[in-house]
Amino acid sequence: QVQLVESGGDLVQPGGSLRLSCVVSGTDFRVLPLGWYRQPPGQSREPVATMSGFSKDAIYASSVLGRFSISRDNDKKTMYLQMNSLKPDDTAVYYCNGGSSVLGSPGRYWGQGTQVTVSS
């Protein structure tokens, strides 16, 4: 059974930074494409970034390009999302997704989500 567990969400001031983590179990982490999605209040879920398995090629949504960085540690079976220069518009529940590296076309596996709030 594939499980994804996010952590790291918090309240942060505009301009601040935060790092989210997603621990994966129940599958071969090295080959699993992964991604981050988010759902702002009152809006639909939207893609943030994805990363392939072996090649670790990354794709970013235009709204986060240059501010966010996705990475993965195969030894720790963990994916990360480093978020810098945070804006109030980044406020959302952030979800870890597994099974697809196609931005906007998520895989079948989801985490439970972690809340990120950007506010002064």
PDB file of C-alpha atoms in Angstrom:
ATOM      1  CA  GLN A   1       0.000   0.000   0.000  1.00  0.00           C
ATOM      2  CA  VAL A   2       1.495   3.291  -1.132  1.00  0.00           C
ATOM      3  CA  GLN A   3       1.411   6.028   1.490  1.00  0.00           C
ATOM      4  CA  LEU A   4       2.460   9.668   1.228  1.00  0.00           C
ATOM      5  CA  VAL A   5       2.745  11.784   4.369  1.00  0.00           C
ATOM      6  CA  GLU A   6       3.370  15.520   4.194  1.00  0.00           C
ATOM      7  CA  SER A   7       4.723  17.776   6.902  1.00  0.00           C
ATOM      8  CA  GLY A   8       6.164  21.259   7.326  1.00  0.00           C
ATOM      9  CA  GLY A   9       3.144  23.480   6.786  1.00  0.00           C
ATOM     10  CA  ASP A  10       2.982  26.577   8.980  1.00  0.00           C
ATOM     11  CA  LEU A  11       2.043  30.232   9.274  1.00  0.00           C
ATOM     12  CA  VAL A  12       4.736  32.440   7.722  1.00  0.00           C
ATOM     13  CA  GLN A  13       5.052  36.135   6.957  1.00  0.00           C
ATOM     14  CA  PRO A  14       5.176  37.439   3.386  1.00  0.00           C
ATOM     15  CA  GLY A  15       8.696  37.193   2.018  1.00  0.00           C
ATOM     16  CA  GLY A  16       9.500  34.288   4.294  1.00  0.00           C
ATOM     17  CA  SER A  17      10.545  30.728   3.521  1.00  0.00           C
ATOM     18  CA  LEU A  18       9.257  27.274   4.337  1.00  0.00           C
ATOM     19  CA  ARG A  19      10.218  23.708   3.429  1.00  0.00           C
ATOM     20  CA  LEU A  20       7.649  20.974   3.008  1.00  0.00           C
ATOM     21  CA  SER A  21       8.482  17.274   3.189  1.00  0.00           C
ATOM     22  CA  CYS A  22       6.721  14.201   1.842  1.00  0.00           C
ATOM     23  CA  VAL A  23       7.730  10.765   3.073  1.00  0.00           C
ATOM     24  CA  VAL A  24       6.781   7.895   0.769  1.00  0.00           C
ATOM     25  CA  SER A  25       6.365   4.235   1.701  1.00  0.00           C
ATOM     26  CA  GLY A  26       5.018   1.071   0.121  1.00  0.00           C
ATOM     27  CA  THR A  27       6.662   1.377  -3.290  1.00  0.00           C
ATOM     28  CA  ASP A  28      10.003   1.703  -5.064  1.00  0.00           C
ATOM     29  CA  PHE A  29      10.681   5.365  -4.341  1.00  0.00           C
ATOM     30  CA  ARG A  30      13.515   5.687  -6.870  1.00  0.00           C
ATOM     31  CA  VAL A  31      11.267   5.182  -9.905  1.00  0.00           C
ATOM     32  CA  LEU A  32       8.156   6.918  -8.640  1.00  0.00           C
ATOM     33  CA  PRO A  33       7.465  10.274 -10.276  1.00  0.00           C
ATOM     34  CA  LEU A  34       6.286  12.787  -7.700  1.00  0.00           C
ATOM     35  CA  GLY A  35       4.767  16.223  -7.504  1.00  0.00           C
ATOM     36  CA  TRP A  36       3.283  18.940  -5.378  1.00  0.00           C
ATOM     37  CA  TYR A  37      -0.189  20.361  -5.813  1.00  0.00           C
ATOM     38  CA  ARG A  38      -2.045  22.982  -3.804  1.00  0.00           C
ATOM     39  CA  GLN A  39      -5.597  24.078  -3.172  1.00  0.00           C
ATOM     40  CA  PRO A  40      -6.110  27.726  -2.194  1.00  0.00           C
ATOM     41  CA  PRO A  41      -9.208  28.588  -0.137  1.00  0.00           C
ATOM     42  CA  GLY A  42     -12.337  28.405  -2.253  1.00  0.00           C
ATOM     43  CA  GLN A  43     -10.442  27.329  -5.365  1.00  0.00           C
ATOM     44  CA  SER A  44      -9.652  24.146  -7.247  1.00  0.00           C
ATOM     45  CA  ARG A  45      -6.512  22.131  -6.734  1.00  0.00           C
ATOM     46  CA  GLU A  46      -3.655  23.331  -8.948  1.00  0.00           C
ATOM     47  CA  PRO A  47      -0.219  21.985  -9.852  1.00  0.00           C
ATOM     48  CA  VAL A  48       2.906  23.438  -8.266  1.00  0.00           C
ATOM     49  CA  ALA A  49       5.833  21.301  -9.410  1.00  0.00           C
ATOM     50  CA  THR A  50       6.718  17.761 -10.440  1.00  0.00           C
ATOM     51  CA  MET A  51       9.854  15.656 -10.567  1.00  0.00           C
ATOM     52  CA  SER A  52      10.577  12.439 -12.435  1.00  0.00           C
ATOM     53  CA  GLY A  53      12.204   9.390 -10.857  1.00  0.00           C
ATOM     54  CA  PHE A  54      15.713   8.525 -12.009  1.00  0.00           C
ATOM     55  CA  SER A  55      16.421  11.638 -14.063  1.00  0.00           C
ATOM     56  CA  LYS A  56      15.005  14.024 -11.451  1.00  0.00           C
ATOM     57  CA  ASP A  57      13.820  16.384 -14.185  1.00  0.00           C
ATOM     58  CA  ALA A  58      11.665  19.124 -12.625  1.00  0.00           C
ATOM     59  CA  ILE A  59       8.781  21.147 -14.014  1.00  0.00           C
ATOM     60  CA  TYR A  60       7.273  24.190 -12.311  1.00  0.00           C
ATOM     61  CA  ALA A  61       4.056  26.149 -12.580  1.00  0.00           C
ATOM     62  CA  SER A  62       4.717  29.673 -13.821  1.00  0.00           C
ATOM     63  CA  SER A  63       3.353  31.144 -10.588  1.00  0.00           C
ATOM     64  CA  VAL A  64       6.161  29.580  -8.508  1.00  0.00           C
ATOM     65  CA  LEU A  65       9.047  29.458 -11.011  1.00  0.00           C
ATOM     66  CA  GLY A  66      12.156  31.013  -9.504  1.00  0.00           C
ATOM     67  CA  ARG A  67      10.756  30.962  -5.963  1.00  0.00           C
ATOM     68  CA  PHE A  68      10.048  27.278  -5.276  1.00  0.00           C
ATOM     69  CA  SER A  69      12.374  24.304  -5.670  1.00  0.00           C
ATOM     70  CA  ILE A  70      11.389  20.636  -5.718  1.00  0.00           C
ATOM     71  CA  SER A  71      13.890  17.945  -4.767  1.00  0.00           C
ATOM     72  CA  ARG A  72      14.032  14.339  -3.652  1.00  0.00           C
ATOM     73  CA  ASP A  73      16.303  12.210  -1.481  1.00  0.00           C
ATOM     74  CA  ASN A  74      16.121   8.611  -2.639  1.00  0.00           C
ATOM     75  CA  ASP A  75      17.935   7.308   0.429  1.00  0.00           C
ATOM     76  CA  LYS A  76      15.420   8.942   2.773  1.00  0.00           C
ATOM     77  CA  LYS A  77      12.461   8.223   0.454  1.00  0.00           C
ATOM     78  CA  THR A  78      11.476  11.841   0.882  1.00  0.00           C
ATOM     79  CA  MET A  79      10.478  14.625  -1.482  1.00  0.00           C
ATOM     80  CA  TYR A  80      10.839  18.283  -0.574  1.00  0.00           C
ATOM     81  CA  LEU A  81       9.431  21.627  -1.645  1.00  0.00           C
ATOM     82  CA  GLN A  82      11.575  24.607  -0.714  1.00  0.00           C
ATOM     83  CA  MET A  83       9.426  27.734  -0.849  1.00  0.00           C
ATOM     84  CA  ASN A  84      11.080  31.160  -0.819  1.00  0.00           C
ATOM     85  CA  SER A  85       9.747  34.703  -1.203  1.00  0.00           C
ATOM     86  CA  LEU A  86       6.327  33.536  -0.124  1.00  0.00           C
ATOM     87  CA  LYS A  87       3.290  35.619  -1.000  1.00  0.00           C
ATOM     88  CA  PRO A  88      -0.234  35.683   0.463  1.00  0.00           C
ATOM     89  CA  ASP A  89      -1.412  34.065  -2.803  1.00  0.00           C
ATOM     90  CA  ASP A  90       0.653  31.004  -1.874  1.00  0.00           C
ATOM     91  CA  THR A  91      -1.745  30.310   1.000  1.00  0.00           C
ATOM     92  CA  ALA A  92      -3.196  26.855   0.398  1.00  0.00           C
ATOM     93  CA  VAL A  93      -3.316  23.256   1.471  1.00  0.00           C
ATOM     94  CA  TYR A  94      -0.312  21.602  -0.174  1.00  0.00           C
ATOM     95  CA  TYR A  95      -0.573  18.001  -1.302  1.00  0.00           C
ATOM     96  CA  CYS A  96       2.082  15.476  -2.199  1.00  0.00           C
ATOM     97  CA  ASN A  97       1.230  13.422  -5.286  1.00  0.00           C
ATOM     98  CA  GLY A  98       2.759  10.230  -6.621  1.00  0.00           C
ATOM     99  CA  GLY A  99       2.577   8.477  -9.959  1.00  0.00           C
ATOM    100  CA  SER A 100       2.976  11.206 -12.553  1.00  0.00           C
ATOM    101  CA  SER A 101       5.549  13.821 -13.545  1.00  0.00           C
ATOM    102  CA  VAL A 102       3.194  15.482 -16.015  1.00  0.00           C
ATOM    103  CA  LEU A 103       2.338  18.865 -14.561  1.00  0.00           C
ATOM    104  CA  GLY A 104      -1.412  19.161 -14.276  1.00  0.00           C
ATOM    105  CA  SER A 105      -2.054  15.460 -14.720  1.00  0.00           C
ATOM    106  CA  PRO A 106      -1.627  13.995 -11.250  1.00  0.00           C
ATOM    107  CA  GLY A 107      -0.940  10.393 -10.382  1.00  0.00           C
ATOM    108  CA  ARG A 108      -3.187   8.152  -8.340  1.00  0.00           C
ATOM    109  CA  TYR A 109      -1.504   8.571  -4.967  1.00  0.00           C
ATOM    110  CA  TRP A 110      -2.181  11.510  -2.643  1.00  0.00           C
ATOM    111  CA  GLY A 111      -1.104  12.609   0.784  1.00  0.00           C
ATOM    112  CA  GLN A 112      -3.436  14.119   3.345  1.00  0.00           C
ATOM    113  CA  GLY A 113      -2.218  17.687   2.822  1.00  0.00           C
ATOM    114  CA  THR A 114      -0.447  20.282   4.937  1.00  0.00           C
ATOM    115  CA  GLN A 115      -1.629  23.857   5.482  1.00  0.00           C
ATOM    116  CA  VAL A 116       0.558  26.785   4.450  1.00  0.00           C
ATOM    117  CA  THR A 117      -0.642  30.243   5.437  1.00  0.00           C
ATOM    118  CA  VAL A 118       1.216  33.370   4.335  1.00  0.00           C
ATOM    119  CA  SER A 119       0.060  36.378   6.308  1.00  0.00           C
ATOM    120  CA  SER A 120       1.402  39.253   8.346  1.00  0.00           C
TER     121      SER A 120
END
